[in-house]
Amino acid sequence: MSEESTYRLQGLSCTNCAAKFEKNVQQISTVEGVDLNFGASKLKVTGQATVEQLEEAGAFDGIKVYQESERPPNEHTPFWKKRENIPIFLSLLFIIIGSTLHFQFGETHYVTIASFVIAIIVGGTVLFKEGVRNLLHLEFDMKTLMTIAIIGAVLIGEWAEGAVVVFLFALSEALEDYSMDKARQSISSLMTLAPSEAFIKRDNAFISIPIEDIVIGDIMLVKPGNKIAMDGKVISGASSINQSSITGESIPLYKTRGDEVFAGTLNMEGSLEVRVTKRAEDTTIAKIIHLVEDAQAEKAPSQKFVDRFAKYYTPAIMLIALLVAVAPPIFFGAAWSTWVYQGLAVLVVGCPCALVISTPVAIVTAIGNAARNGVLIKGGVHLEEAAHLQVMAFDKTGTLTKGTPEVTTIMPLAGNTEEKLISYAAAIEQFSQHPLASAITKAYKKRASKKITAENFKSITGKGATATIDGIEFKIGSPSLFEDHPALTVDLSEQIKQLQTDGNTVVLLANNEEIVGYIGIADQIRVESQQVVEQLHRIGVKQSVMLTGDNQATGEAIGRSIGITDINTNLMPEDKLTVIRDLKQRYKSVAMIGDGVNDAPALTTASIGIAMGGAGTDTALETADIALMGDDLDKLPYTIDLSRKTLRIIKQNIGLAFGLKLVALLLTIPGWLTLWIAIVADMGATLIVILNSLRLIQSRYLK
């Protein structure tokens, strides 16, 4: 089997440079396959290649290569201080000098021309090397177009404009590089969250060792104020942990013995001893980084369209430029110098830079923003699909509700007391594993003190249980278990129905002669559920659907209180799958949100499967299209809103890139297009597209 290695890159400036670098690496004789992730600046190589060979393949763009386990230097050098940008400013200086000399000596004087020549050489050396090499190999990208345009400008004596084109193109490239780095920062910041070393117990003493040398089962010491280096379980101590890096929530959670902690989170106050449960490469933060990087590599439908279009766009522009340059002089006797100049301007304005960058910078920025806010989006395709959603289906338990039933009503009958009812019920239910049984035993611990012993426990599948207390047989369970009981009056049945209508599950306790009482149990609705559903409707989700196995009365009571438009009750998992299929037939784009473990078929069948509480849940991270890392429903409207903003910005970018170029190209008809206008139009389109995309960095929660 061929060896596969992954590397991190620095200096990957543009999509064309990425394609060129990928091609160069592929040409290394010992390399069998190459997969370049431009958004995440990662390179996967199948076969053999040294770092030196890879850096040589990327020397044309100054690309630096690091092993995946290494942390590339996190440089925050200001734009104007970067060494590679110095030639740009020197070029500008000589343009200013040349312009000054132009006014003093004229444009044809040798000192004026010399200044512009120096500006062209200083600012365009890297461009020319690559452009000429591309020309010799008949490879046509934007550097090739620019090289032809600048050489042409020099040949027809347009020294000043040639120099300005060089400067503005170099500035545009540098700004694009800077902007992509800005978009990638959300991922690079995730990489530095977890410490590179941890205090691990060795021979009864804690010593600092690299995380790569830590194994599962090691005991790790986490001091107050330190970040946790590895995933694990607390075995000693207690403290508040800030998990915002994983879940997006800044409110610290109190952790004590037996609780799970994650690498990259911050220990606020107490000292903890933690047993390591995952290797460094398997921690939750490591998985998030890998998944987000993979997501940034996956092309969205709009990006695939742009890439296909750009493949034919560049040759078309070259053909148009050639026709503009030669057709008027040949067929209409126009001046060659004028129309060759116009043809060169068409080459410049037709540069596809803005079009190519229009989608990836928006996708990378949006996915990075989401990751920073505790939402894992597994690719541009899912980001775009979320923007088209018409229906949001909710699995009720654990999503719209807390998933932990609580006793809401204790109603003793036949002269019995609340304490007797809850004590007897808890004595029987302590043998059961049902969530309703757990709710009753919790209520007993809070409200009663008398210890009751039950014997001869027997479960009645789907209905309840029986047991003997003080020699008397008692039954506990749903009302259907007591349909033939002599004490079940019409009035009592009405009370039970009313409690069910209010969203409660009702449990009765009785012996053969009397009904001791009934207990109302409800899964508590999340405080934010109603607001979340309202926000989803407000941002354009047409239908909200609740899927639950609860009875109709309980399900409808919960659904109505939250504002759900379509309530489906008494559903088995296979029924939920059927509902999702029907919704997809009617509305096309349907999302389902659940816990990522249960109802997997329905989550998979939906257009987008969204998992709640993905932090630490491998199933959610691996199977969901989108994972809300914290158990926080508030992130759902934010995610849908972010996706719609992203799609809107992508459409704006494509429209702007086309629009500005079209306007500039139309100026060739009256002969008004100049190299100045062409480069300003191209650079302007690129900058507008980048700045428009970077607005997604500021996208926040809906209020």
XYZ file of C-alpha atoms in Angstrom:
703
model
C 0.000 0.000 0.000
C 1.357 3.446 -0.937
C 2.427 5.811 1.836
C 0.159 8.817 2.408
C 1.438 12.000 4.075
C -0.308 15.252 4.959
C 1.379 18.661 5.129
C 0.376 22.171 6.147
C 1.227 25.052 3.826
C 2.046 28.716 4.239
C 2.014 31.282 1.446
C -0.634 29.652 -0.759
C -1.883 32.896 -2.236
C -4.431 32.186 -4.967
C -6.429 29.430 -6.629
C -4.326 29.527 -9.801
C -1.131 29.279 -7.756
C -2.671 26.337 -5.877
C -3.440 24.557 -9.147
C 0.095 25.241 -10.399
C 1.643 23.966 -7.158
C -0.519 20.821 -7.250
C 0.599 20.143 -10.820
C 4.274 20.667 -9.914
C 4.018 18.233 -6.992
C 2.317 15.674 -9.228
C 5.330 15.842 -11.567
C 7.709 14.624 -8.819
C 8.655 11.120 -10.015
C 8.055 9.416 -6.641
C 4.628 11.001 -6.113
C 1.607 8.882 -7.077
C -1.242 11.199 -6.115
C -1.874 14.740 -4.847
C -4.881 16.284 -3.096
C -4.570 20.014 -2.363
C -7.031 21.718 0.009
C -6.798 25.431 -0.887
C -9.248 26.622 1.768
C -7.405 24.938 4.637
C -3.886 25.231 3.091
C -3.264 21.489 3.374
C -1.583 19.052 1.007
C -2.084 15.278 0.962
C 0.585 13.335 -0.944
C 0.414 9.664 -1.905
C 3.891 8.272 -2.480
C 7.269 9.688 -1.496
C 8.251 13.368 -1.331
C 10.516 15.345 0.979
C 9.632 18.751 2.397
C 12.491 20.198 0.326
C 11.023 18.748 -2.901
C 7.587 20.127 -2.066
C 8.965 23.592 -1.274
C 10.885 23.527 -4.569
C 7.584 22.754 -6.349
C 6.093 25.815 -4.676
C 9.112 28.093 -4.960
C 7.385 30.195 -7.646
C 4.925 31.405 -4.980
C 7.199 31.216 -1.912
C 5.189 28.319 -0.427
C 6.499 26.905 2.865
C 5.711 23.275 3.778
C 5.335 21.788 7.288
C 4.538 18.324 8.599
C 0.888 18.032 9.685
C 1.893 17.513 13.321
C 3.978 20.729 13.266
C 2.468 24.093 14.090
C 3.470 26.611 11.408
C 4.672 29.934 12.851
C 1.638 32.098 13.506
C 2.898 35.345 12.054
C 0.890 38.535 12.457
C 3.108 40.809 10.372
C 1.259 43.935 9.183
C 0.575 44.044 5.454
C 3.029 46.875 4.796
C 5.855 45.168 6.747
C 5.811 41.831 4.913
C 9.095 41.297 3.071
C 7.370 39.961 -0.048
C 5.333 43.191 -0.285
C 8.371 45.525 -0.308
C 8.747 45.363 -4.148
C 5.155 46.593 -4.465
C 5.911 49.772 -2.547
C 9.229 50.274 -4.364
C 7.333 49.962 -7.643
C 4.871 52.623 -6.460
C 7.792 54.877 -5.491
C 9.297 54.704 -9.012
C 5.858 55.287 -10.574
C 5.559 58.479 -8.520
C 9.094 59.493 -9.556
C 8.307 58.701 -13.200
C 5.075 60.696 -13.082
C 6.925 63.675 -11.602
C 9.606 63.445 -14.308
C 6.860 63.120 -16.938
C 5.529 66.569 -16.053
C 9.037 68.052 -16.018
C 10.708 66.400 -19.037
C 7.840 64.777 -20.978
C 6.751 61.177 -21.380
C 9.352 60.253 -24.018
C 12.409 61.487 -22.095
C 14.829 58.697 -21.197
C 14.782 59.481 -17.408
C 10.972 59.263 -17.392
C 10.994 55.979 -19.308
C 13.816 54.655 -17.085
C 11.744 55.297 -13.930
C 8.757 53.420 -15.344
C 11.027 50.565 -16.557
C 12.475 50.226 -13.033
C 8.921 50.214 -11.620
C 7.959 47.431 -14.061
C 11.056 45.334 -13.285
C 10.914 45.775 -9.490
C 7.174 45.122 -9.196
C 6.823 42.496 -11.928
C 9.857 40.200 -11.753
C 7.961 37.351 -10.077
C 4.991 37.902 -12.397
C 7.144 37.862 -15.540
C 9.048 34.705 -14.550
C 5.813 32.807 -14.093
C 4.055 34.428 -17.048
C 6.852 33.730 -19.527
C 7.193 30.144 -18.277
C 3.425 29.685 -18.757
C 3.632 31.146 -22.269
C 6.392 28.726 -23.231
C 4.257 25.834 -21.979
C 1.057 27.296 -23.513
C -0.562 27.508 -20.070
C -2.970 30.404 -19.832
C -3.875 31.832 -16.432
C -4.183 35.385 -15.135
C -0.384 35.816 -14.840
C -0.059 34.816 -18.481
C -2.700 37.375 -19.480
C -1.021 40.106 -17.439
C 2.440 39.291 -18.861
C 1.129 39.542 -22.438
C -0.639 42.815 -21.623
C 2.431 44.409 -20.029
C 4.816 43.266 -22.802
C 2.332 44.613 -25.336
C 2.094 47.945 -23.516
C 5.892 48.259 -23.543
C 6.096 47.397 -27.255
C 3.649 50.159 -28.192
C 5.401 52.658 -25.893
C 2.831 52.801 -23.043
C 5.499 52.738 -20.315
C 3.482 54.540 -17.662
C 0.431 52.360 -18.062
C 2.565 49.195 -18.117
C 4.112 50.247 -14.795
C 0.719 51.033 -13.237
C -0.669 47.662 -14.404
C 2.291 45.873 -12.761
C 1.843 47.767 -9.494
C -1.931 47.333 -9.273
C -1.812 43.633 -10.182
C 0.914 42.963 -7.594
C -1.088 44.916 -4.995
C -4.241 42.966 -5.889
C -2.405 39.642 -5.504
C -0.983 40.683 -2.128
C -4.391 41.813 -0.863
C -5.964 38.557 -2.044
C -3.286 36.597 -0.183
C -3.822 38.694 2.937
C -7.607 38.228 2.748
C -7.405 34.445 2.339
C -5.104 34.298 5.364
C -7.702 36.324 7.249
C -10.420 33.885 6.211
C -8.268 30.916 7.315
C -7.475 32.416 10.728
C -10.494 30.780 12.368
C -8.946 27.377 11.653
C -5.371 28.336 12.524
C -6.681 29.729 15.829
C -8.381 26.377 16.540
C -5.047 24.626 16.010
C -3.437 26.614 18.814
C -6.250 26.087 21.338
C -4.888 22.900 22.879
C -1.448 23.111 24.554
C 1.412 21.221 22.922
C 2.521 19.796 26.291
C 0.807 18.538 29.457
C 1.731 17.566 33.014
C 1.555 13.757 33.124
C 2.113 11.480 36.112
C 5.302 9.439 35.808
C 6.771 7.555 38.826
C 4.450 9.409 41.252
C 5.553 12.817 39.953
C 4.008 15.127 37.357
C 6.323 16.064 34.479
C 5.706 18.076 31.315
C 5.732 15.958 28.146
C 4.608 16.568 24.506
C 1.013 15.577 23.801
C 2.214 13.172 21.060
C 3.838 11.033 23.788
C 0.700 10.844 25.966
C -1.179 7.533 25.896
C -4.707 6.561 26.867
C -4.918 5.945 30.621
C -2.266 8.520 31.591
C -3.112 10.777 34.531
C -2.953 14.481 33.601
C -2.729 17.401 36.016
C -4.582 20.563 34.992
C -3.771 23.612 37.093
C -6.131 26.595 37.594
C -6.017 28.977 34.625
C -4.462 26.373 32.309
C -5.930 24.953 29.118
C -6.698 21.247 29.038
C -4.364 19.429 26.637
C -6.230 16.119 26.138
C -9.756 14.706 26.270
C -10.415 12.742 29.438
C -12.492 12.113 32.562
C -11.996 13.872 35.886
C -10.794 11.451 38.583
C -9.979 14.018 41.251
C -10.860 17.645 41.995
C -13.616 19.975 40.813
C -13.618 23.175 38.780
C -15.547 25.350 36.340
C -14.510 24.742 32.724
C -14.947 27.273 29.916
C -15.885 25.137 26.875
C -16.491 28.013 24.433
C -13.732 26.758 22.117
C -15.713 23.542 21.549
C -19.366 24.464 22.047
C -19.369 28.216 21.385
C -20.917 28.874 24.813
C -18.899 31.109 27.137
C -20.807 30.156 30.328
C -18.476 27.810 32.274
C -19.711 24.344 33.268
C -18.948 22.848 36.681
C -17.011 19.603 36.356
C -16.285 17.078 39.071
C -15.302 13.412 39.430
C -16.582 11.309 36.501
C -17.301 14.271 34.209
C -15.843 14.501 30.704
C -13.478 17.326 29.739
C -12.185 18.318 26.293
C -8.807 19.380 24.951
C -8.607 23.114 24.240
C -11.028 24.121 27.007
C -9.998 26.369 29.898
C -9.816 25.309 33.546
C -11.078 28.338 35.460
C -10.400 27.810 39.153
C -9.749 24.386 40.715
C -6.964 21.860 40.208
C -7.990 18.682 38.343
C -6.547 15.256 37.794
C -7.832 13.801 34.538
C -7.514 10.305 33.120
C -6.748 10.614 29.377
C -9.347 8.836 27.214
C -8.210 9.750 23.675
C -4.937 10.122 21.819
C -3.897 13.593 20.636
C -5.065 12.965 17.065
C -8.445 11.640 18.262
C -9.475 14.444 20.626
C -12.685 16.321 19.920
C -10.827 19.521 18.967
C -8.549 17.543 16.593
C -11.589 15.978 14.929
C -13.254 19.375 14.605
C -10.131 20.821 12.943
C -9.881 17.913 10.485
C -13.587 17.977 9.670
C -13.653 21.742 9.140
C -10.554 21.575 6.928
C -12.153 18.793 4.896
C -15.347 20.848 4.712
C -13.459 23.807 3.277
C -12.022 21.542 0.586
C -15.443 20.268 -0.504
C -16.703 22.467 -3.312
C -20.176 23.934 -3.111
C -22.432 23.703 -6.201
C -21.856 27.386 -7.012
C -18.079 26.911 -6.818
C -18.230 23.898 -9.121
C -20.177 26.022 -11.601
C -17.631 28.859 -11.414
C -14.725 26.421 -11.861
C -16.353 24.858 -14.936
C -17.124 28.304 -16.348
C -13.599 29.642 -15.705
C -12.150 26.709 -17.654
C -13.708 28.106 -20.835
C -13.704 31.767 -19.788
C -9.953 32.451 -20.069
C -9.541 31.083 -23.642
C -12.677 33.001 -24.639
C -11.240 36.271 -23.270
C -7.979 35.694 -25.172
C -9.941 35.125 -28.379
C -12.010 38.277 -27.805
C -8.835 40.295 -27.093
C -7.271 39.019 -30.323
C -10.380 39.961 -32.319
C -10.478 43.435 -30.727
C -6.792 43.942 -31.603
C -6.874 42.773 -35.240
C -10.458 43.011 -36.560
C -10.863 46.846 -36.746
C -7.456 47.434 -38.459
C -7.940 44.550 -40.936
C -11.597 45.063 -41.842
C -12.139 48.769 -41.212
C -8.677 50.288 -41.708
C -8.440 51.503 -38.114
C -5.097 52.363 -36.503
C -3.178 49.291 -35.326
C -1.691 51.038 -32.278
C -5.118 52.075 -31.016
C -6.763 48.651 -31.303
C -3.767 46.605 -30.189
C -3.872 48.792 -27.085
C -7.619 48.078 -26.725
C -6.937 44.351 -27.134
C -4.354 44.487 -24.339
C -6.874 46.286 -22.118
C -9.430 43.518 -22.812
C -6.841 40.936 -21.679
C -6.367 42.783 -18.415
C -10.026 43.420 -17.688
C -10.875 39.822 -18.587
C -8.582 38.396 -15.911
C -10.765 35.801 -14.070
C -9.275 36.462 -10.629
C -12.420 37.996 -9.073
C -14.654 35.307 -10.540
C -12.479 32.410 -9.348
C -12.136 33.796 -5.809
C -15.829 34.792 -5.532
C -17.017 31.509 -3.990
C -14.143 29.862 -2.043
C -13.364 32.922 0.095
C -17.039 33.147 1.143
C -17.268 29.394 1.885
C -14.002 29.338 3.868
C -15.009 32.411 5.880
C -18.501 31.112 6.672
C -17.377 27.617 7.716
C -14.622 29.148 9.867
C -17.075 31.556 11.493
C -19.450 28.687 12.245
C -16.652 26.566 13.766
C -15.632 29.453 16.006
C -19.229 29.696 17.227
C -19.606 25.997 17.991
C -21.266 24.863 14.749
C -19.563 22.256 12.571
C -20.670 22.460 8.916
C -19.311 19.489 6.972
C -18.863 21.178 3.589
C -19.880 23.934 1.216
C -22.576 21.716 -0.287
C -24.339 21.501 3.103
C -23.839 25.211 3.703
C -25.608 26.002 0.431
C -28.315 23.367 0.984
C -29.153 24.934 4.352
C -29.799 28.221 2.555
C -32.595 26.574 0.531
C -34.377 24.899 3.465
C -38.162 25.027 3.389
C -38.925 22.670 6.293
C -37.276 22.072 9.663
C -38.220 18.779 11.323
C -37.494 18.388 15.040
C -37.093 15.145 16.936
C -38.896 16.216 20.124
C -37.058 14.489 22.972
C -33.725 16.106 23.761
C -34.129 18.720 21.021
C -37.248 20.783 21.705
C -37.318 19.385 25.231
C -34.550 18.753 27.770
C -34.892 14.985 27.370
C -35.148 14.429 31.129
C -38.784 13.877 32.295
C -39.773 15.491 35.602
C -42.725 14.975 37.905
C -45.153 17.894 37.565
C -48.241 16.586 39.444
C -48.742 14.272 42.441
C -52.466 13.684 43.015
C -53.357 11.247 45.862
C -56.866 9.694 45.881
C -59.083 7.755 48.316
C -57.748 9.583 51.384
C -54.086 8.803 50.691
C -51.260 11.367 51.071
C -48.738 12.703 48.567
C -45.927 11.099 50.560
C -47.542 7.656 50.450
C -48.220 7.944 46.709
C -44.689 9.011 45.748
C -43.019 6.631 48.270
C -44.938 3.563 47.069
C -44.434 4.525 43.421
C -40.680 5.028 43.929
C -40.382 1.716 45.837
C -41.661 -0.128 42.761
C -39.978 2.022 40.081
C -36.525 1.731 41.628
C -36.272 -1.634 39.847
C -37.098 -0.143 36.425
C -34.765 1.498 33.908
C -37.530 3.508 32.185
C -37.019 7.328 32.037
C -40.424 7.826 33.731
C -39.255 5.583 36.588
C -36.166 7.755 36.973
C -38.361 10.871 37.203
C -40.443 9.279 39.995
C -37.416 8.179 42.036
C -35.910 11.682 41.718
C -39.165 13.251 42.928
C -39.257 10.820 45.866
C -35.753 11.848 46.969
C -36.816 15.509 46.956
C -40.230 15.189 48.654
C -40.394 12.096 50.860
C -38.367 10.661 53.709
C -40.158 7.375 54.511
C -38.362 4.288 53.154
C -40.713 1.740 51.584
C -39.619 -1.724 50.457
C -41.223 -3.460 47.483
C -40.867 -7.150 46.605
C -41.679 -9.483 43.729
C -41.187 -6.809 41.047
C -42.481 -7.780 37.590
C -42.457 -5.638 34.455
C -45.543 -5.443 32.218
C -44.074 -4.670 28.801
C -45.233 -1.339 27.392
C -47.683 -0.663 30.224
C -46.027 -0.662 33.666
C -45.054 -2.978 36.500
C -46.329 -4.818 39.590
C -44.781 -5.432 43.028
C -45.806 -6.387 46.546
C -45.664 -3.901 49.425
C -46.573 -5.098 52.942
C -48.159 -8.211 51.443
C -50.422 -6.224 49.056
C -49.931 -6.320 45.291
C -49.703 -2.903 43.639
C -49.684 -1.986 39.969
C -48.118 1.136 38.500
C -48.324 2.243 34.875
C -50.263 3.965 32.122
C -54.060 4.488 32.345
C -54.577 1.669 29.822
C -53.376 -0.776 32.490
C -56.360 0.163 34.677
C -59.203 0.268 32.149
C -61.141 -2.432 34.074
C -60.363 -1.154 37.571
C -63.558 -0.555 39.596
C -62.220 2.744 40.998
C -61.559 4.274 37.561
C -64.539 6.639 37.366
C -65.615 8.856 34.488
C -64.592 11.919 36.514
C -61.111 10.472 37.148
C -60.724 9.612 33.454
C -61.535 13.222 32.566
C -58.889 14.484 35.011
C -56.319 12.175 33.430
C -57.238 13.291 29.887
C -56.922 16.943 30.890
C -53.470 16.329 32.350
C -52.450 14.544 29.128
C -53.827 17.412 27.046
C -51.568 19.743 29.020
C -48.534 17.727 27.849
C -48.119 15.242 30.704
C -47.663 11.497 30.692
C -49.872 10.072 33.464
C -48.870 7.155 35.716
C -51.412 5.537 38.069
C -50.715 3.557 41.243
C -53.388 1.113 42.494
C -54.049 -2.135 44.294
C -56.972 -4.413 43.547
C -59.390 -2.322 45.581
C -58.407 1.337 45.214
C -56.454 3.745 43.067
C -53.906 5.324 45.407
C -53.418 8.278 43.042
C -51.839 9.435 39.829
C -48.610 11.203 38.916
C -48.133 13.611 36.000
C -44.716 13.508 34.316
C -43.537 15.813 31.547
C -40.370 16.232 29.547
C -39.592 19.891 30.228
C -39.609 22.165 27.183
C -36.381 24.045 26.584
C -36.718 27.711 27.457
C -35.408 28.754 24.059
C -37.540 26.384 21.913
C -40.401 28.789 21.204
C -38.073 31.664 20.322
C -36.000 29.423 18.030
C -39.077 28.254 16.108
C -40.273 31.872 15.762
C -36.846 32.930 14.441
C -36.798 30.100 11.890
C -40.199 31.155 10.560
C -39.054 34.777 10.464
C -35.956 34.017 8.348
C -37.987 32.065 5.792
C -38.413 28.449 6.950
C -41.985 27.774 5.809
C -42.848 24.725 7.890
C -41.765 23.492 11.316
C -42.489 19.828 12.036
C -42.290 17.890 15.306
C -41.735 14.123 15.284
C -42.452 12.240 18.520
C -43.461 8.859 19.855
C -45.680 10.563 22.472
C -49.446 10.149 22.451
C -51.450 12.704 20.487
C -52.623 14.760 23.475
C -49.118 15.126 24.940
C -47.446 15.759 21.595
C -49.968 18.377 20.479
C -49.789 20.190 23.828
C -45.997 20.522 23.559
C -46.047 21.373 19.850
C -48.725 24.070 20.228
C -46.945 25.725 23.160
C -43.752 26.005 21.084
C -45.431 27.192 17.876
C -44.808 24.122 15.696
C -46.933 24.160 12.542
C -47.104 20.379 11.919
C -47.236 17.887 14.813
C -46.739 14.146 14.228
C -47.329 11.842 17.220
C -47.263 8.106 18.070
C -44.320 7.600 15.687
C -41.908 4.691 15.654
C -38.436 5.324 14.112
C -39.564 3.845 10.777
C -42.613 6.166 10.835
C -40.321 9.190 11.204
C -38.448 8.065 8.105
C -41.737 7.938 6.188
C -42.677 11.454 7.342
C -39.299 12.843 6.185
C -39.697 11.195 2.775
C -43.185 12.673 2.365
C -41.918 16.128 3.344
C -39.080 15.902 0.793
C -41.554 15.049 -1.956
C -43.674 18.092 -1.065
C -41.013 20.676 -0.170
C -37.760 19.328 -1.778
C -35.403 20.740 0.869
C -35.964 19.377 4.399
C -33.670 19.379 7.440
C -34.048 17.189 10.490
C -32.457 17.920 13.832
C -31.956 15.287 16.505
C -29.295 13.888 18.815
C -27.285 12.244 16.019
C -27.695 8.752 17.504
C -31.406 7.911 17.549
C -33.563 8.170 14.426
C -30.446 7.820 12.230
C -32.437 6.715 9.134
C -34.576 9.879 9.233
C -31.531 12.110 9.800
C -29.759 10.481 6.860
C -32.784 10.717 4.551
C -33.334 14.439 5.208
C -31.665 16.917 2.843
C -29.559 17.955 5.836
C -29.123 15.996 9.074
C -28.358 18.252 12.052
C -27.052 16.778 15.303
C -27.517 18.367 18.719
C -24.704 18.249 21.263
C -21.911 17.063 18.972
C -19.149 17.760 21.523
C -17.619 14.436 22.477
C -20.182 12.476 20.461
C -18.312 10.591 17.732
C -21.536 9.485 16.055
C -22.762 13.064 15.682
C -19.412 14.293 14.359
C -19.178 11.505 11.811
C -22.768 11.154 10.564
C -24.313 14.617 10.740
C -24.065 17.129 7.887
C -24.136 19.878 10.515
C -23.364 19.416 14.218
C -24.280 21.910 16.944
C -21.357 21.252 19.259
C -23.100 22.508 22.392
C -26.497 21.327 23.560
C -27.787 24.699 22.383
C -30.809 25.041 20.106
C -30.153 28.810 19.753
C -27.427 28.003 17.226
C -29.970 26.617 14.741
C -31.379 29.963 13.462
C -27.833 31.366 13.433
C -26.699 28.475 11.211
C -29.581 28.815 8.746
C -29.162 32.595 8.678
C -25.393 32.246 8.095
C -25.992 29.861 5.198
C -28.489 32.257 3.585
C -26.118 35.188 4.014
C -23.322 33.118 2.462
C -25.378 32.147 -0.583
C -26.511 35.755 -0.965
C -22.904 36.974 -0.821
C -21.764 34.341 -3.339
C -24.462 35.485 -5.778
C -23.474 39.127 -5.174
C -19.813 38.254 -5.770
C -20.483 36.473 -9.054
C -22.766 39.320 -10.170
C -20.215 41.986 -9.234
C -17.333 40.115 -10.885
C -19.310 39.778 -14.115
C -20.918 43.215 -13.940
C -17.755 45.271 -13.533
C -15.967 43.356 -16.278
C -18.936 43.633 -18.630
C -19.137 47.410 -18.143
C -15.396 47.726 -18.775
C -15.591 45.503 -21.878
C -18.441 47.602 -23.275
C -16.082 50.602 -23.184
C -14.103 48.959 -26.012
C -16.976 49.681 -28.434
C -16.360 53.459 -28.473
C -12.633 52.865 -27.860
C -12.671 54.294 -24.327
C -11.154 51.317 -22.507
C -7.635 52.005 -21.230
C -5.167 49.813 -19.378
C -5.739 52.007 -16.324
C -9.480 51.437 -16.393
C -8.981 47.728 -17.126
C -6.693 47.060 -14.163
C -8.794 49.211 -11.819
C -11.896 47.263 -12.920
C -10.149 43.924 -12.374
C -8.555 44.909 -9.082
C -11.736 46.639 -7.944
C -13.826 43.548 -8.678
C -11.371 41.337 -6.770
C -11.245 43.617 -3.727
C -15.021 44.077 -3.638
C -15.540 40.299 -3.814
C -13.022 39.663 -1.021
C -14.290 42.424 1.274
C -17.889 41.372 0.640
C -17.013 37.781 1.623
C -15.144 38.849 4.755
C -18.361 40.423 6.048
C -19.277 36.849 7.034
C -16.605 36.991 9.745
C -18.917 39.357 11.640
C -22.029 37.150 11.347
C -23.522 36.687 14.814
C -26.428 35.027 16.588
C -29.912 36.229 15.757
C -31.726 38.118 18.499
